[in-house]
Tab-separated table of C-alpha atoms in Angstrom:
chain	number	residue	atom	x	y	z
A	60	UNK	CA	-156.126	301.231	114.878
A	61	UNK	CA	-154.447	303.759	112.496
A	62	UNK	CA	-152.177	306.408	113.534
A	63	UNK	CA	-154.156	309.925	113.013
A	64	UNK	CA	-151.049	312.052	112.110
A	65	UNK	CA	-152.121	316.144	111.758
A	66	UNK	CA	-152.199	317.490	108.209
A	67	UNK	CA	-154.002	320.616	106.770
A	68	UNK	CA	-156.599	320.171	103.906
A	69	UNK	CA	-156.306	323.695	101.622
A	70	UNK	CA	-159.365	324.563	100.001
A	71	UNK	CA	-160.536	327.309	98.031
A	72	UNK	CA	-160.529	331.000	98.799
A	73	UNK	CA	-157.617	330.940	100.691
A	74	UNK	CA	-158.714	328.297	103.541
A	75	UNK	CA	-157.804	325.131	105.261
A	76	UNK	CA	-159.137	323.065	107.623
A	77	UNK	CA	-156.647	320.849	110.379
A	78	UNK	CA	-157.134	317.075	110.580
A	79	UNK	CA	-155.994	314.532	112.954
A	80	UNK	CA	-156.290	314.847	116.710
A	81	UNK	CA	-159.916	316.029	116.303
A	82	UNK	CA	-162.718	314.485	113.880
A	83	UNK	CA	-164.043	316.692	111.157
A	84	UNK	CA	-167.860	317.048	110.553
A	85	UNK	CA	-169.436	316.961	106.991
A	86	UNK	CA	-173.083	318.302	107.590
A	87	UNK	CA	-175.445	316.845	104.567
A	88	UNK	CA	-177.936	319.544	103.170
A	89	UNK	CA	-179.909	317.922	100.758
A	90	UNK	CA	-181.864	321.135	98.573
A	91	UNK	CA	-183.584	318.556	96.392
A	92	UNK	CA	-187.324	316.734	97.088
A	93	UNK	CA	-186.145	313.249	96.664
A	94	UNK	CA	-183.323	312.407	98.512
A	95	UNK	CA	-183.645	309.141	100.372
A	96	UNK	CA	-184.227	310.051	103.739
A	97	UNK	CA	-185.238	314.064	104.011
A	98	UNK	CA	-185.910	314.621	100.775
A	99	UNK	CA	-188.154	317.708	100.866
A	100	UNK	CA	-187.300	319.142	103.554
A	101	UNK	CA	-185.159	321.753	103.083
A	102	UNK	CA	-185.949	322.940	99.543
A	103	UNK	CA	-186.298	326.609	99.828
A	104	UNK	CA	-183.479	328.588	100.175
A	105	UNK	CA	-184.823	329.727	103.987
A	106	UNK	CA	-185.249	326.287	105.324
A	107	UNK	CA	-182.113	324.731	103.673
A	108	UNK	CA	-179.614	327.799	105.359
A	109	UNK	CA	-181.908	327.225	108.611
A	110	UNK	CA	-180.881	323.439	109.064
A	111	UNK	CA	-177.255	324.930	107.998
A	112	UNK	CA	-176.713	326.835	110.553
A	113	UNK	CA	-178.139	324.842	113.121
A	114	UNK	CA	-175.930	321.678	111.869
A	115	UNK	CA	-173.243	324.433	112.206
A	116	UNK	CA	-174.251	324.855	116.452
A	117	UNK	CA	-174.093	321.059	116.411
A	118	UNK	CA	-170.046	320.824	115.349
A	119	UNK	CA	-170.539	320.618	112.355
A	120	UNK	CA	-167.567	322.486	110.233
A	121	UNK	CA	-168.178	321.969	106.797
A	122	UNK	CA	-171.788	322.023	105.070
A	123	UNK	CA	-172.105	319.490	101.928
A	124	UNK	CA	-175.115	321.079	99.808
A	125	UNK	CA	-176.476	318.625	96.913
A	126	UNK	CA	-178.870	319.753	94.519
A	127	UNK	CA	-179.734	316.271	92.635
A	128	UNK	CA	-180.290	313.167	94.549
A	129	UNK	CA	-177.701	310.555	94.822
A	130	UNK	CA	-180.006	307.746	95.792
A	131	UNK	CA	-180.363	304.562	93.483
A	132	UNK	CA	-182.839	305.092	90.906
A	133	UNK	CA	-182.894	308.990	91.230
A	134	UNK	CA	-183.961	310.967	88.645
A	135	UNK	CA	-181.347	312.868	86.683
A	136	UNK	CA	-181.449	317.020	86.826
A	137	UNK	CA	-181.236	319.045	84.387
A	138	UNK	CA	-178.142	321.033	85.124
A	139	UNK	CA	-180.064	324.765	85.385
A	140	UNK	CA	-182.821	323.123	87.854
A	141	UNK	CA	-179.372	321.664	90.477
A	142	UNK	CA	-177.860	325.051	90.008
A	143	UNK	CA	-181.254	326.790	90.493
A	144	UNK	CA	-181.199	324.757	93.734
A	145	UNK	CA	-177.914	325.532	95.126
A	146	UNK	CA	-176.723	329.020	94.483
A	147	UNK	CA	-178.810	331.158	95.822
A	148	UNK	CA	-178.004	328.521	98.905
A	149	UNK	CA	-174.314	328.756	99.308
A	150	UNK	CA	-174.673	332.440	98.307
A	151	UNK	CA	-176.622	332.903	101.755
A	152	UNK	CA	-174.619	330.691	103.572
A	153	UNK	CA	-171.553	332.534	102.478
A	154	UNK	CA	-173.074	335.799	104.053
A	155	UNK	CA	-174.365	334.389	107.473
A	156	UNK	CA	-171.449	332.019	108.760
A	157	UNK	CA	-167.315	331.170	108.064
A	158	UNK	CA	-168.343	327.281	108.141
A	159	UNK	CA	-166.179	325.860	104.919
A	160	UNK	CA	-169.189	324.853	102.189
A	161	UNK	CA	-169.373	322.004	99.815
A	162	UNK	CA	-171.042	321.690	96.357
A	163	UNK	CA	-171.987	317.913	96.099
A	164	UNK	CA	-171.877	317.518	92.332
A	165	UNK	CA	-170.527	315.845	89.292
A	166	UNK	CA	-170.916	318.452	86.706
A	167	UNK	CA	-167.915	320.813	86.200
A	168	UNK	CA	-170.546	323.899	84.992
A	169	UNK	CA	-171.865	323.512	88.435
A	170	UNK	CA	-168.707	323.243	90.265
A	171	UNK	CA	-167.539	326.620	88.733
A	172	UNK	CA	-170.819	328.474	89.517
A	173	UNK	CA	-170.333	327.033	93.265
A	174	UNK	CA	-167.016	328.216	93.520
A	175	UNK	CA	-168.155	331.620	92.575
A	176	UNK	CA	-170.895	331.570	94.307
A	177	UNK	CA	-168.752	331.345	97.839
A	178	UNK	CA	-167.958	327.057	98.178
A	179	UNK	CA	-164.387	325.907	99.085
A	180	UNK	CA	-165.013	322.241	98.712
A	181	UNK	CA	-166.228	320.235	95.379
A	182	UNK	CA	-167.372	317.028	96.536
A	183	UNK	CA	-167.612	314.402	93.376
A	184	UNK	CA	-169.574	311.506	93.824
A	185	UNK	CA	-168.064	309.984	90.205
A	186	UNK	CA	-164.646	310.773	91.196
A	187	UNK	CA	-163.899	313.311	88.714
A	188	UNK	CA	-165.065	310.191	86.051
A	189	UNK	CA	-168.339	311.313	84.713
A	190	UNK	CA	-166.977	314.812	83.414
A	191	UNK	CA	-163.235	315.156	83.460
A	192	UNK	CA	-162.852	318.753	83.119
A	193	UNK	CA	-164.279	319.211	86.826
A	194	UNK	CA	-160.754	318.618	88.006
A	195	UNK	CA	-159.947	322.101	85.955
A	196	UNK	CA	-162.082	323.662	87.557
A	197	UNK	CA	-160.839	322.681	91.016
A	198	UNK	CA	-157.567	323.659	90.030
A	199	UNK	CA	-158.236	326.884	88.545
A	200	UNK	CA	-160.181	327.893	91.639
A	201	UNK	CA	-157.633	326.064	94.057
A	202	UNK	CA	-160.819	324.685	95.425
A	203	UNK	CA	-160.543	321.354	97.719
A	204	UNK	CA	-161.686	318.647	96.281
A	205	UNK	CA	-163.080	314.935	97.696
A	206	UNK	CA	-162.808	312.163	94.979
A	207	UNK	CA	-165.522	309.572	95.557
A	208	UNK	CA	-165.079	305.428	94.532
A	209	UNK	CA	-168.486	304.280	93.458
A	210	UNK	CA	-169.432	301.227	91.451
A	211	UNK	CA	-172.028	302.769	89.288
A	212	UNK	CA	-172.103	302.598	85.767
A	213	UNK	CA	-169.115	300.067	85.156
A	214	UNK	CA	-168.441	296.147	86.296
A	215	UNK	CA	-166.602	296.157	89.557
A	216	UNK	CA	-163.175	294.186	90.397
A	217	UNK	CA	-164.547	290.957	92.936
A	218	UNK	CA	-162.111	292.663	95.680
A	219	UNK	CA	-163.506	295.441	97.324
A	220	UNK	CA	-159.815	296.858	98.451
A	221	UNK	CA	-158.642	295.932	94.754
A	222	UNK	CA	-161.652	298.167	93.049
A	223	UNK	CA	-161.066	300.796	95.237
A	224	UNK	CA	-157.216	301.350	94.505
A	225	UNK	CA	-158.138	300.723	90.524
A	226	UNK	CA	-160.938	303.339	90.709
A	227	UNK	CA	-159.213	306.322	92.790
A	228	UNK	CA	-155.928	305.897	91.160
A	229	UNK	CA	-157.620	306.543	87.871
A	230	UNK	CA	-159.216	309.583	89.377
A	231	UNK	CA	-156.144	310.854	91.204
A	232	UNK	CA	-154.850	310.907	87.334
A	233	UNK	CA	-157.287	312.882	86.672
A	234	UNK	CA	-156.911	315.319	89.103
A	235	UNK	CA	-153.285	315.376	88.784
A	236	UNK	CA	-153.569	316.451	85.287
A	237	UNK	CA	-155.563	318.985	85.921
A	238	UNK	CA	-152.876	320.275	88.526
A	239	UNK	CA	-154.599	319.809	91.524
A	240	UNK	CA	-151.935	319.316	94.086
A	241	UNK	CA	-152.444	316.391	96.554
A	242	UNK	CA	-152.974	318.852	99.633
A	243	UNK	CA	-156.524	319.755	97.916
A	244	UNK	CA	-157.402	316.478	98.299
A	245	UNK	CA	-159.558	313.541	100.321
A	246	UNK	CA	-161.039	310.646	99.479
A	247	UNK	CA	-164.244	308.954	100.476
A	248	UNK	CA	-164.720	304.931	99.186
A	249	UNK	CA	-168.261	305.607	98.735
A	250	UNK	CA	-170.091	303.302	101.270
A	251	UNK	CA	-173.294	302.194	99.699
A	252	UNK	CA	-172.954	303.024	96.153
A	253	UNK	CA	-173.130	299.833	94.446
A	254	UNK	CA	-172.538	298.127	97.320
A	255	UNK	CA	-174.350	295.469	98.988
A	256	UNK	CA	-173.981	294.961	102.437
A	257	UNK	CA	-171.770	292.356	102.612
A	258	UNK	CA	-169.431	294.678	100.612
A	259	UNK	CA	-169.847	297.610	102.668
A	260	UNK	CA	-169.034	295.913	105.993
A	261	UNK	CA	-166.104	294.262	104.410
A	262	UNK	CA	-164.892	297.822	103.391
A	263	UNK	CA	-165.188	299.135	106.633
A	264	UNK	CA	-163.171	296.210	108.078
A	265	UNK	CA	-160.420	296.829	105.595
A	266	UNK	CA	-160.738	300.545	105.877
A	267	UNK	CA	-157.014	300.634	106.795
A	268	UNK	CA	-155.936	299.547	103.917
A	269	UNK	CA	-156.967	302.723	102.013
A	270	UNK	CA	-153.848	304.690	103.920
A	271	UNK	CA	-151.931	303.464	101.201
A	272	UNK	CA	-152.658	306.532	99.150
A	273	UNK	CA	-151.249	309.074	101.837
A	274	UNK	CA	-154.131	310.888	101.642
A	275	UNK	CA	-156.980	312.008	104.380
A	276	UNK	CA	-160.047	309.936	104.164
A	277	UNK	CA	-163.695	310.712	104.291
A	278	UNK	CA	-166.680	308.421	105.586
A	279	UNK	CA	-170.012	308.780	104.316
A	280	UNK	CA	-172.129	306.000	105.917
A	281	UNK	CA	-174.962	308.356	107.217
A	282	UNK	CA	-177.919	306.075	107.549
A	283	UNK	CA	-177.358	304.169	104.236
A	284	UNK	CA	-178.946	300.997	103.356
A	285	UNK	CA	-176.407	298.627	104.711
A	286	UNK	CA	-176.988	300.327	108.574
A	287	UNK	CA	-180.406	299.830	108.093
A	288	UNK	CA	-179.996	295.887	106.753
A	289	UNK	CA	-177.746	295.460	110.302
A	290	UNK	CA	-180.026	297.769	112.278
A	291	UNK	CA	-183.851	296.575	110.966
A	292	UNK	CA	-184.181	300.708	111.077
A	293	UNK	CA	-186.054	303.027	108.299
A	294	UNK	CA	-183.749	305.409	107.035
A	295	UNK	CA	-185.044	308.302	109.145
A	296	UNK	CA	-183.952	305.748	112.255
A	297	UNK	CA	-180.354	305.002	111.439
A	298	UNK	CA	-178.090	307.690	113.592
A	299	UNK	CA	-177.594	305.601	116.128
A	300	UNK	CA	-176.374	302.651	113.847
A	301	UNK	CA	-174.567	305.738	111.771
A	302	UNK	CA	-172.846	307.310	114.787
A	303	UNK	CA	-171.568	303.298	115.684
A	304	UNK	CA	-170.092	303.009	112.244
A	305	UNK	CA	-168.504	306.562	112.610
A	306	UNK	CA	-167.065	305.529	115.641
A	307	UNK	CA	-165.445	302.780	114.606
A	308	UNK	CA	-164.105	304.087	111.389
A	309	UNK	CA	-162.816	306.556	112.939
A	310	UNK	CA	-160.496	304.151	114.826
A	311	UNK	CA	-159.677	302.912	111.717
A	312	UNK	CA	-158.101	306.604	110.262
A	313	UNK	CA	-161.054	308.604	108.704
A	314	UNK	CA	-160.629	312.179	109.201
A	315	UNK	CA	-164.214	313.682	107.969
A	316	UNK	CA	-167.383	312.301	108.294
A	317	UNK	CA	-170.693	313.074	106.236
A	318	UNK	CA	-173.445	312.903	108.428
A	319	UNK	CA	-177.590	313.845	108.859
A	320	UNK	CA	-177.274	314.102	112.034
A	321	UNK	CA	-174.786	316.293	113.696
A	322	UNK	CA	-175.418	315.872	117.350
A	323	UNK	CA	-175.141	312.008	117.446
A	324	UNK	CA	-172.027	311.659	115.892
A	325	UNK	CA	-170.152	314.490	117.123
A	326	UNK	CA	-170.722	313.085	120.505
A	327	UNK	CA	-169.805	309.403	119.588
A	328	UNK	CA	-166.687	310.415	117.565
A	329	UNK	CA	-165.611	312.644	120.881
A	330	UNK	CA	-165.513	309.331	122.510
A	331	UNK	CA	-163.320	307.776	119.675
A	332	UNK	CA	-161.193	310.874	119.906
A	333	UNK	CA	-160.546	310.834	123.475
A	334	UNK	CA	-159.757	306.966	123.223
A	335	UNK	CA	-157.002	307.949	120.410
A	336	UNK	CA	-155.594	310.604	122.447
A	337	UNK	CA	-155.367	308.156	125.498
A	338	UNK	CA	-153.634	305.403	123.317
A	339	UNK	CA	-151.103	308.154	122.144
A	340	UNK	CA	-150.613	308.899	125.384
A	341	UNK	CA	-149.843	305.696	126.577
A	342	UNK	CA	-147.645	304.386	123.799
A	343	UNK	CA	-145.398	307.970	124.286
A	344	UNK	CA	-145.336	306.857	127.867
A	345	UNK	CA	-143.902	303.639	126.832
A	346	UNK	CA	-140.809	304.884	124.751
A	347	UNK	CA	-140.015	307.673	126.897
């Protein structure tokens, strides 16, 4: 089990958020009508800042709001139609709660729009790879930032570990060109994309090994394919399997965790908190 030391991740407009003793909740608001498992569902502005706020109730202290889906085979948006989606979103989330706010996007034009529209966080599932010049606009804004591996779109290293550290040290290059300082950013190792399941489970067993970068780590396992090839579960079914995997990488040393389902996991990764605090505990016992 990893040692959880407390660090503060700065985002943009002048905020942070504390990790380590206590688990972080990423709440997923998909505004698009294809996503893999609610896609439709919250579309419209009203019913997308409705789930929101209620993920908000649940513990959830960031809000991740996507406008195109990221499931295999998705169709591509046309830039306007994602930031159609998600503006007039954040724009009413910004005015109802002080819950941090994520833009889920690869596309720097969007990024900047977010930003301005109220988000802290840009959240890239390409890993600041697909367009460059979205680590700019992190910088410029002093927005935070979570660099994403993924597999998509290029031939993979056989080691999962040794893909990993060749993909997000090429995007940390990125994003340290662009002058975003290290304390703006996390990174996620993209469970599930381009990833069987085989792959994924042998990335969560190896999780620990991703603390070589010094840098807070984000899970995003919420009810992917690979908990539903362990589980037998349809995708709507998987937050119990989800909250199981949360729990356990959270032993591990993630620090945020992207979820559907608030409630579930904020009461499962309680339990792995408590269980780190009572193994601190002990071991301080021990040298005192």
């Amino acid at each position: 089990m990893a040692q959880l030391r407390s660090s503060f991740w700065r985002v943009g407009h002048d905020r942070e958020i504390k990790l380590g003793a206590r688990s972080v909740l990423m709440a997923i608001v998909n505004v698009t009508p294809d996503s893999f498992s609610d896609g439709g569902r919250y579309e419209t502005v009203e019913a997308a800042v409705t789930h929101a706020l209620e993920a908000i109730s649940e513990g959830a202290q960031i809000i991740d709001i996507g406008g195109e889906s990221t499931r295999p085979g998705a169709d591509v948006v046309p830039p306007f139609e994602e930031q159609a989606r998600v503006l007039p979103v954040i724009e009413a989330l910004r005015a109802k709660t002080d819950a941090l706010i994520s833009i889920d996007t690869y596309r720097a034009e969007t990024a900047r729009l977010a930003i301005g529209a109220g988000a802290h966080i840009i959240n890239d599932v390409f890993g600041l790879q697909k367009e460059p010049e979205i680590g700019k606009v992190a910088a410029d804004a002093r927005a935070g930032l979570c660099l994403m591996h993924t597999g998509r779109d290029r031939e993979k290293l056989p080691d999962v570990i040794t893909d990993q550290i060749f993909f997000l040290e090429r995007s940390l290059e990125i994003a340290s060109s662009a002058g975003v300082p290290k304390d703006r950013i996390v990174l996620d190792p993209g469970f599930g994309f381009a990833k069987d399941t085989e792959e994924n489970l042998e990335l969560m067993a190896r999780f620990g090994e991703l603390h070589r970068f010094g840098l807070p780590l984000l899970a995003g396992t919420s009810r992917k394919r690979f908990v539903g090839a362990i589980t037998g579960r349809q995708a709507a079914d998987r937050d119990a399997g989800t909250a199981a995997t949360s729990a356990l990488l959270r032993l591990a040393g993630a620090s945020i965790f992207r979820v559907h389902d608030v409630a579930i996991n904020r009461d499962a990764l309680a339990v792995a908190d408590a269980m780190l605090a009572a193994r601190n505990s002990f071991e301080q016992g021990n040298l005192a």
